[in-house]
Amino acid sequence: MPRKKSLRDVDVRGRRVLVRVDFNVPIDDQGNIVDDIRIRASLPTIEYLLDSRARIILMSHLGRPKGRDEKYSLAPVAKRLSRFIEREVKMAPDCVGEEVRDMVESLGEGEVLLLENLRFHEGETKGDENFAKELASYGEVYVSDAFGTCHRKHASVYVVPRFLKPAVMGFLLEKEINYFERAMINPQRPVVAVLGGAKVSTKLGIIKNLLKRVDKLFIGGAMAFTFIRAMGYSVGSSLVEEELIDTALDILDIAKKLEVKLYLPVDFVIGQEISDSTPTKVVPWQEIPTGWKGLDIGPVSVELLKEVISDAQTIVWNGPMGVFELDRFKSGTFETAKLIAQSSALTIAGGGDTDHAIHKAGVYNAIDFVSTGGGAFLELLEGNSLPCLEVLDDKE
Ligand code: AMP
C-alpha cells in the first residue's frame, strides 16, 4: 500500500481543518444514540486538533436519507461529542450555503463546528465536483478519518481531497491501515484467518486473497456447506450455493497447492427451521438428515478451532460461525469470539456482523483491533485498494 501523510506530518496550528469523520451511528426513534463507538473512535484526531488550537470543521453522513430529513440530523451527535470533549460543538444548519460559510469564517481557534448530514445533498453520493469544491473551500487542511466510507467514491472522501491540500490521514484511518498491514502485509506467522458468514459468493474475493497470505484458513458459517457438498456429501437442507460447487473445489485445490491448511467444521448444531423454537441436535458433519439445516458450528468444531489457533501469531476474523442472531445458534460464534479474544496472537476482526457479534459476546476490549468499517475492511481483505486513501498526499 502507498505510504500516505498523516495528521502528524502537517502544521495545523490555528488553521481551519476540514475533517471527514464517520459519525454514522445508530439512532432510535426518540433521537437517542444507541451506540457511540464511532464517535469515540474519532476522538484521538479531534483532541489532537484541539490541542493544536486548530479551527475544526467536522463533516459526516448519517444513514441514507433521501433529501433533507430531520430524522437523520447529526444534532444528537453534536451533543454527544460535546460531552466527550467537554466543550461546545456548534451545529451548522446545513453542510453548504451562506449561513454555513459565515459559521466557518467566524470559527475561533480551538472551536468545533459540525456540518449537517452530507447526504441531505445528493452531490455527496454522486461525487459531485461543485458540491465538493464548496466543502473544500471551508478548510486549509483536509483530514480523512472516515474509514467506514473509504471504499466509496463519494464527494467528501474522494473528491474534496483533490481540491484541498494538504490532504492527510487522521489517526483512526492511520490505525485501521496500520493494523491491517501488520496482520496481512507483514504479519508474524503463522497467520490464521477465520471466515464465516452466509455465502461463498460474497466472500469469494476474500477467500482467494487470503489463500495467498495466510497459513491456515478456517471456514465456518453457512459457507462451509457449499464446500462439504462439493466433497460429495449431503448437507440436508443447509444453505448451499450449487452454482459455486466447482469454485469450491477449485478453492480446495488452490489451498493444497499453496500449502494453506484449510479447515471446515466437523460438527454442527442443526435445526429444522431458522427459529428459536425449532428443535435442535448436534451431529457430525457427515450426518445432517434430510429436512434439517446446519445453523451453527458444534462444540467439537470449537475445540478444533482452539487447536488451529493455538500456535497462531496473527489471527484475522470476519463473519459469524452460525445464525448468531438467535439464542439457539449463537454459541459457536460467541465461543469463537472468546477463543480469539483469549489468544496471545495479534488479533484483528471486522466486516459486516463481526463487530456486532464481538460486542454481544462481551469480548470487545480483549481483541487487539476491531475495525470500524464494514465494507471498507472487506475491501482490504479482498486485496483491493481504497479510493479515498489513494487521493491523499504521499509521504515524501
Ligand atoms: P455475512 O454478511 O456474509 O458475513 O453473513 C452473515 C449472516 O450469515 C448472519 O446474518 C448469519 O445469521 C448468517 N449465517 C451464518 N451461518 C449460517 C448458517 N449456517 N445458515 C444460515 N445463515 C447463516
Coordinates of C-alpha atoms and ligand atoms in Angstrom, one line a residue:
M1 CA 0.0 0.0 0.0
P2 CA 1.3 3.5 -0.8
R3 CA 2.6 5.5 2.2
K4 CA 0.4 8.4 3.0
K5 CA 0.9 11.5 5.0
S6 CA -0.8 11.7 8.4
L7 CA -2.0 14.4 10.6
R8 CA 1.4 14.5 12.4
D9 CA 3.1 15.4 9.1
V10 CA 1.3 18.8 8.7
D11 CA 1.1 22.0 10.6
V12 CA -2.4 22.6 11.8
R13 CA -1.9 25.2 14.4
G14 CA -4.6 27.9 14.2
R15 CA -5.7 26.7 10.8
R16 CA -9.1 25.7 9.5
V17 CA -9.1 21.9 9.3
L18 CA -11.8 20.1 7.5
V19 CA -12.2 16.6 8.9
R20 CA -14.3 13.9 7.3
V21 CA -15.3 11.7 10.2
D22 CA -17.7 8.7 10.3
F23 CA -20.5 9.7 12.7
N24 CA -22.9 7.2 11.0
V25 CA -24.2 6.0 14.4
P26 CA -27.5 4.1 15.1
I27 CA -30.1 6.5 16.4
D28 CA -33.5 5.2 17.8
D29 CA -37.0 6.7 17.2
Q30 CA -36.6 9.1 20.2
G31 CA -33.4 10.5 18.8
N32 CA -31.1 8.7 21.2
I33 CA -27.7 7.4 20.0
V34 CA -27.7 3.6 20.6
D35 CA -24.0 3.0 20.1
D36 CA -21.4 5.8 20.1
I37 CA -18.3 3.8 19.3
R38 CA -17.7 5.6 16.1
I39 CA -17.8 9.0 17.8
R40 CA -15.3 7.7 20.4
A41 CA -13.1 6.3 17.6
S42 CA -12.8 9.9 16.2
L43 CA -11.6 11.4 19.5
P44 CA -7.8 11.0 19.1
T45 CA -7.9 13.1 15.9
I46 CA -10.3 15.7 17.3
E47 CA -8.4 16.0 20.6
Y48 CA -5.1 16.4 18.8
L49 CA -6.6 19.2 16.7
L50 CA -8.0 20.9 19.9
D51 CA -4.6 20.7 21.5
S52 CA -3.1 22.3 18.3
R53 CA -5.7 25.2 18.6
A54 CA -7.0 24.4 15.1
R55 CA -10.4 25.6 13.9
I56 CA -12.1 22.3 13.5
I57 CA -14.9 21.7 10.9
L58 CA -16.3 18.2 11.1
M59 CA -18.4 16.6 8.4
S60 CA -20.1 13.2 8.1
H61 CA -23.1 11.4 6.7
L62 CA -25.7 9.6 8.8
G63 CA -28.0 6.9 7.4
R64 CA -29.4 7.0 3.9
P65 CA -31.8 10.0 3.8
K66 CA -33.5 10.9 0.5
G67 CA -33.0 14.7 0.7
R68 CA -33.4 16.7 3.9
D69 CA -35.0 14.6 6.6
E70 CA -34.7 15.7 10.3
K71 CA -34.7 12.1 11.4
Y72 CA -31.2 11.9 10.0
S73 CA -29.9 15.1 11.6
L74 CA -26.5 15.0 13.2
A75 CA -27.6 17.3 16.0
P76 CA -27.7 14.4 18.6
V77 CA -24.1 13.6 17.6
A78 CA -23.0 17.2 18.2
K79 CA -24.4 16.9 21.8
R80 CA -22.7 13.6 22.5
L81 CA -19.4 14.8 21.1
S82 CA -19.6 17.9 23.1
R83 CA -19.9 15.8 26.3
F84 CA -16.8 13.8 25.3
I85 CA -14.6 16.8 24.5
E86 CA -16.1 19.0 27.3
R87 CA -16.7 22.0 25.1
E88 CA -19.3 23.3 22.8
V89 CA -19.8 21.7 19.4
K90 CA -21.6 24.2 17.1
M91 CA -24.1 22.6 14.9
A92 CA -24.5 24.0 11.3
P93 CA -28.0 24.2 9.8
D94 CA -26.7 22.5 6.6
C95 CA -23.4 21.4 5.1
V96 CA -23.3 24.1 2.3
G97 CA -24.7 27.6 1.8
E98 CA -24.1 31.1 3.0
E99 CA -25.1 30.6 6.7
V100 CA -22.6 27.7 6.9
R101 CA -19.9 29.7 5.3
D102 CA -20.4 32.5 7.9
M103 CA -20.2 30.0 10.7
V104 CA -16.9 28.6 9.2
E105 CA -15.4 32.0 8.8
S106 CA -16.3 33.1 12.4
L107 CA -14.9 29.9 13.9
G108 CA -12.2 30.7 16.5
E109 CA -9.1 28.8 17.4
G110 CA -9.9 25.6 19.3
E111 CA -13.6 25.8 18.3
V112 CA -15.5 23.0 16.7
L113 CA -18.3 23.1 14.1
L114 CA -20.2 20.1 12.9
L115 CA -21.8 20.4 9.5
E116 CA -25.2 18.9 9.0
N117 CA -25.6 15.4 7.3
L118 CA -23.7 15.4 3.9
R119 CA -26.3 13.1 2.4
F120 CA -29.0 15.8 2.7
H121 CA -27.5 16.7 -0.7
E122 CA -27.3 14.1 -3.5
G123 CA -24.0 15.7 -4.6
E124 CA -22.4 13.7 -1.8
T125 CA -23.1 10.2 -3.0
K126 CA -22.8 11.3 -6.7
G127 CA -19.3 12.6 -6.1
D128 CA -20.4 16.0 -7.5
E129 CA -17.4 18.3 -8.1
N130 CA -19.2 21.6 -7.3
F131 CA -20.5 20.2 -4.1
A132 CA -17.0 19.0 -3.2
K133 CA -15.5 22.4 -4.1
E134 CA -17.8 24.2 -1.8
L135 CA -16.9 21.8 1.1
A136 CA -13.2 22.1 0.2
S137 CA -13.3 25.9 0.3
Y138 CA -14.1 25.7 4.1
G139 CA -10.7 24.3 5.1
E140 CA -7.0 25.0 4.8
V141 CA -6.1 21.3 5.6
Y142 CA -8.1 18.2 4.8
V143 CA -8.1 15.2 7.2
S144 CA -9.6 11.9 6.1
D145 CA -10.8 9.9 9.1
A146 CA -13.9 8.1 7.9
F147 CA -12.6 4.6 7.4
G148 CA -16.1 3.2 7.1
T149 CA -16.7 5.2 3.9
C150 CA -13.3 4.9 2.4
H151 CA -14.3 2.4 -0.2
R152 CA -16.8 4.8 -1.8
K153 CA -16.1 7.5 -4.3
H154 CA -18.3 10.0 -2.5
A155 CA -17.7 13.7 -2.7
S156 CA -16.4 14.3 0.9
V157 CA -14.0 11.4 0.9
Y158 CA -12.9 11.1 -2.7
V159 CA -13.4 14.5 -4.4
V160 CA -12.7 17.1 -1.7
P161 CA -9.1 16.0 -1.2
R162 CA -8.4 16.7 -4.9
F163 CA -9.4 20.4 -4.3
L164 CA -8.0 20.8 -0.8
K165 CA -4.3 20.3 0.0
P166 CA -2.6 19.2 2.2
A167 CA -4.9 16.1 2.4
V168 CA -3.8 13.6 5.1
M169 CA -4.9 10.6 7.1
G170 CA -6.5 11.1 10.6
F171 CA -5.4 8.9 13.4
L172 CA -8.3 6.5 13.1
L173 CA -7.7 5.9 9.4
E174 CA -4.0 5.5 10.1
K175 CA -4.7 3.0 12.9
E176 CA -7.0 0.9 10.6
I177 CA -4.4 0.8 7.9
N178 CA -1.6 0.0 10.3
Y179 CA -3.4 -2.9 12.0
F180 CA -4.4 -4.2 8.6
E181 CA -0.8 -4.1 7.3
R182 CA 0.5 -5.8 10.5
A183 CA -2.0 -8.6 10.1
M184 CA -2.0 -9.1 6.3
I185 CA 1.0 -7.4 4.7
N186 CA 3.9 -8.0 7.1
P187 CA 2.5 -10.5 9.6
Q188 CA 4.1 -12.6 12.3
R189 CA 3.5 -16.2 11.3
P190 CA 1.6 -18.5 11.5
V191 CA -1.3 -16.3 10.3
V192 CA -4.8 -17.9 10.8
A193 CA -7.9 -16.5 9.1
V194 CA -11.3 -17.4 10.5
L195 CA -14.0 -16.8 8.0
G196 CA -17.8 -17.1 8.4
G197 CA -21.0 -15.7 7.1
A198 CA -23.7 -16.8 4.8
K199 CA -22.5 -17.0 1.3
V200 CA -19.3 -18.1 -0.6
S201 CA -20.4 -15.8 -3.4
T202 CA -20.0 -12.7 -1.4
K203 CA -16.7 -13.9 0.1
L204 CA -15.0 -15.4 -2.9
G205 CA -12.6 -12.5 -3.5
I206 CA -11.7 -12.6 0.2
I207 CA -11.1 -16.3 0.2
K208 CA -8.9 -16.1 -2.9
N209 CA -6.8 -13.2 -1.4
L210 CA -6.5 -14.9 2.0
L211 CA -5.2 -18.1 0.4
K212 CA -2.2 -16.1 -0.8
R213 CA -1.5 -14.6 2.5
V214 CA -2.3 -16.9 5.4
D215 CA -1.0 -20.2 6.7
K216 CA -4.3 -21.6 7.9
L217 CA -7.9 -20.8 6.9
F218 CA -10.9 -21.9 9.0
I219 CA -14.2 -21.6 7.1
G220 CA -17.4 -21.7 9.2
G221 CA -20.9 -20.3 8.8
A222 CA -23.2 -21.4 6.1
M223 CA -20.3 -21.1 3.6
A224 CA -19.0 -24.4 4.9
F225 CA -21.9 -26.4 3.4
T226 CA -21.0 -25.5 -0.2
F227 CA -17.6 -27.0 0.5
I228 CA -18.9 -30.1 2.1
R229 CA -21.4 -30.5 -0.7
A230 CA -18.5 -30.1 -3.2
M231 CA -16.8 -33.0 -1.5
G232 CA -19.8 -35.1 -2.4
Y233 CA -21.6 -35.3 1.0
S234 CA -25.2 -34.5 1.7
V235 CA -25.9 -31.5 3.9
G236 CA -29.7 -31.9 4.4
S237 CA -31.4 -28.5 3.8
S238 CA -28.4 -26.4 4.8
L239 CA -27.7 -23.4 2.7
V240 CA -25.7 -24.5 -0.4
E241 CA -24.8 -22.4 -3.4
E242 CA -25.0 -25.1 -6.1
E243 CA -23.5 -22.9 -8.8
L244 CA -20.4 -22.4 -6.7
I245 CA -19.6 -26.1 -6.2
D246 CA -16.9 -26.1 -8.9
T247 CA -15.5 -22.9 -7.5
A248 CA -15.4 -24.5 -4.0
L249 CA -13.4 -27.5 -5.5
D250 CA -11.0 -25.1 -7.1
I251 CA -10.5 -23.3 -3.8
L252 CA -9.7 -26.6 -2.1
D253 CA -7.2 -27.3 -4.8
I254 CA -5.6 -23.9 -4.6
A255 CA -5.3 -24.3 -0.9
K256 CA -3.5 -27.6 -1.4
K257 CA -1.1 -26.2 -4.0
L258 CA -0.3 -23.1 -1.8
E259 CA 0.1 -25.4 1.2
V260 CA -2.5 -23.4 3.1
K261 CA -4.2 -25.7 5.7
L262 CA -7.9 -25.3 5.2
Y263 CA -10.3 -26.4 7.9
L264 CA -14.0 -26.9 7.9
P265 CA -16.3 -27.5 10.9
V266 CA -16.6 -31.1 11.9
D267 CA -19.9 -31.0 13.7
F268 CA -23.0 -28.7 13.5
V269 CA -26.0 -27.6 15.6
I270 CA -28.9 -28.4 13.3
G271 CA -32.5 -27.3 13.3
Q272 CA -35.5 -27.7 11.0
E273 CA -36.1 -24.0 10.7
I274 CA -34.2 -20.8 11.4
S275 CA -36.1 -20.0 14.6
D276 CA -35.5 -20.1 18.3
S277 CA -38.4 -22.6 18.8
T278 CA -37.2 -25.2 16.4
P279 CA -35.9 -28.5 17.9
T280 CA -32.1 -28.8 17.6
K281 CA -29.5 -31.6 17.6
V282 CA -25.7 -31.7 17.4
V283 CA -24.4 -34.0 14.7
P284 CA -21.1 -34.8 12.9
W285 CA -20.8 -33.1 9.5
Q286 CA -21.5 -36.3 7.6
E287 CA -24.8 -36.9 9.4
I288 CA -27.1 -33.9 8.6
P289 CA -30.5 -35.6 7.9
T290 CA -32.8 -34.6 5.1
G291 CA -35.1 -31.7 6.2
W292 CA -32.5 -30.4 8.7
K293 CA -30.2 -27.4 8.3
G294 CA -26.8 -26.7 9.9
L295 CA -27.3 -23.4 11.7
D296 CA -24.2 -23.2 13.9
I297 CA -20.8 -25.0 14.3
G298 CA -20.8 -27.6 17.1
P299 CA -18.7 -28.0 20.2
V300 CA -16.1 -30.3 18.6
S301 CA -15.6 -27.7 15.8
V302 CA -14.9 -25.1 18.5
E303 CA -12.3 -27.5 20.0
L304 CA -10.8 -27.9 16.6
L305 CA -10.6 -24.1 16.1
K306 CA -8.9 -23.9 19.5
E307 CA -6.2 -26.3 18.3
V308 CA -5.9 -24.5 14.9
I309 CA -5.2 -21.1 16.5
S310 CA -3.1 -22.4 19.4
D311 CA 0.2 -21.6 17.6
A312 CA -1.1 -18.5 15.8
Q313 CA 0.9 -15.3 15.9
T314 CA -1.7 -13.4 13.9
I315 CA -5.5 -14.0 13.7
V316 CA -7.9 -12.3 11.3
W317 CA -11.6 -12.9 11.8
N318 CA -14.6 -12.0 9.6
G319 CA -18.1 -13.4 9.7
P320 CA -20.2 -15.4 12.2
M321 CA -20.0 -19.1 12.5
G322 CA -23.8 -19.6 12.6
V323 CA -27.1 -17.7 12.9
F324 CA -25.8 -15.9 16.0
E325 CA -28.8 -13.5 16.0
L326 CA -30.8 -16.4 17.5
D327 CA -30.1 -17.8 21.0
R328 CA -30.1 -21.4 19.9
F329 CA -27.4 -20.8 17.3
K330 CA -25.2 -18.2 18.8
S331 CA -22.9 -20.4 20.8
G332 CA -20.4 -21.2 18.0
T333 CA -19.9 -17.6 17.1
F334 CA -19.6 -16.4 20.7
E335 CA -17.1 -19.2 21.6
T336 CA -15.1 -18.3 18.5
A337 CA -15.0 -14.7 19.7
K338 CA -13.9 -15.8 23.1
L339 CA -11.1 -18.0 21.8
I340 CA -9.8 -15.3 19.6
A341 CA -10.0 -12.8 22.5
Q342 CA -8.0 -15.2 24.7
S343 CA -5.3 -15.8 22.2
S344 CA -1.9 -14.1 22.7
A345 CA -1.6 -13.6 18.9
L346 CA -2.2 -10.2 17.3
T347 CA -6.0 -10.3 16.8
I348 CA -8.0 -8.2 14.4
A349 CA -11.6 -8.6 13.4
G350 CA -14.2 -6.7 11.4
G351 CA -16.6 -6.6 8.5
G352 CA -20.4 -6.9 8.4
D353 CA -21.8 -8.5 11.5
T354 CA -18.5 -9.4 13.2
D355 CA -18.2 -6.4 15.4
H356 CA -21.8 -6.9 16.5
A357 CA -21.1 -10.5 17.4
I358 CA -18.0 -9.4 19.3
H359 CA -20.0 -6.9 21.3
K360 CA -22.7 -9.5 22.1
A361 CA -20.1 -12.0 23.2
G362 CA -18.7 -9.3 25.6
V363 CA -15.1 -9.5 24.4
Y364 CA -14.7 -6.3 22.5
N365 CA -11.9 -5.0 24.7
A366 CA -9.9 -8.2 24.6
I367 CA -9.5 -8.2 20.8
D368 CA -6.5 -6.1 19.7
F369 CA -8.3 -4.3 17.0
V370 CA -11.9 -4.3 15.8
S371 CA -12.3 -2.4 12.6
T372 CA -14.9 0.4 12.5
G373 CA -15.5 -0.1 8.8
G374 CA -17.7 -2.9 7.5
G375 CA -17.4 -2.7 3.7
A376 CA -14.0 -1.0 3.7
F377 CA -12.5 -3.7 5.9
L378 CA -13.9 -6.3 3.5
E379 CA -12.3 -4.5 0.5
L380 CA -8.9 -4.6 2.2
L381 CA -9.4 -8.3 2.9
E382 CA -10.1 -8.8 -0.8
G383 CA -6.8 -7.2 -1.5
N384 CA -8.4 -4.1 -3.1
S385 CA -7.1 -0.5 -2.6
L386 CA -9.3 2.1 -1.0
P387 CA -10.1 5.0 -3.3
C388 CA -10.2 7.6 -0.5
L389 CA -6.7 6.6 0.5
E390 CA -5.3 6.9 -3.0
V391 CA -6.2 10.6 -3.2
L392 CA -4.4 11.6 -0.1
D393 CA -0.9 13.1 -0.2
D394 CA 2.0 10.7 -0.5
K395 CA 4.6 10.6 2.2
E396 CA 7.9 12.0 1.0
Ligands
AMP1 P1 -22.2 -12.3 6.1 O1 -22.9 -11.0 5.9 O2 -21.9 -13.0 4.8 O3 -21.0 -12.3 7.0 O4 -23.3 -13.3 6.7 C1 -23.8 -13.0 8.0 C2 -25.0 -13.8 8.2 O5 -24.8 -15.2 7.9 C3 -25.6 -13.7 9.5 O6 -26.8 -13.0 9.5 C4 -25.9 -15.2 9.9 O7 -27.1 -15.4 10.5 C5 -25.7 -15.9 8.6 N1 -25.3 -17.3 8.8 C6 -24.2 -17.8 9.4 N2 -24.2 -19.1 9.4 C7 -25.4 -19.5 8.9 C8 -25.9 -20.8 8.6 N3 -25.3 -21.9 9.0 N4 -27.1 -20.8 8.0 C9 -27.7 -19.7 7.6 N5 -27.3 -18.5 7.8 C10 -26.1 -18.4 8.4

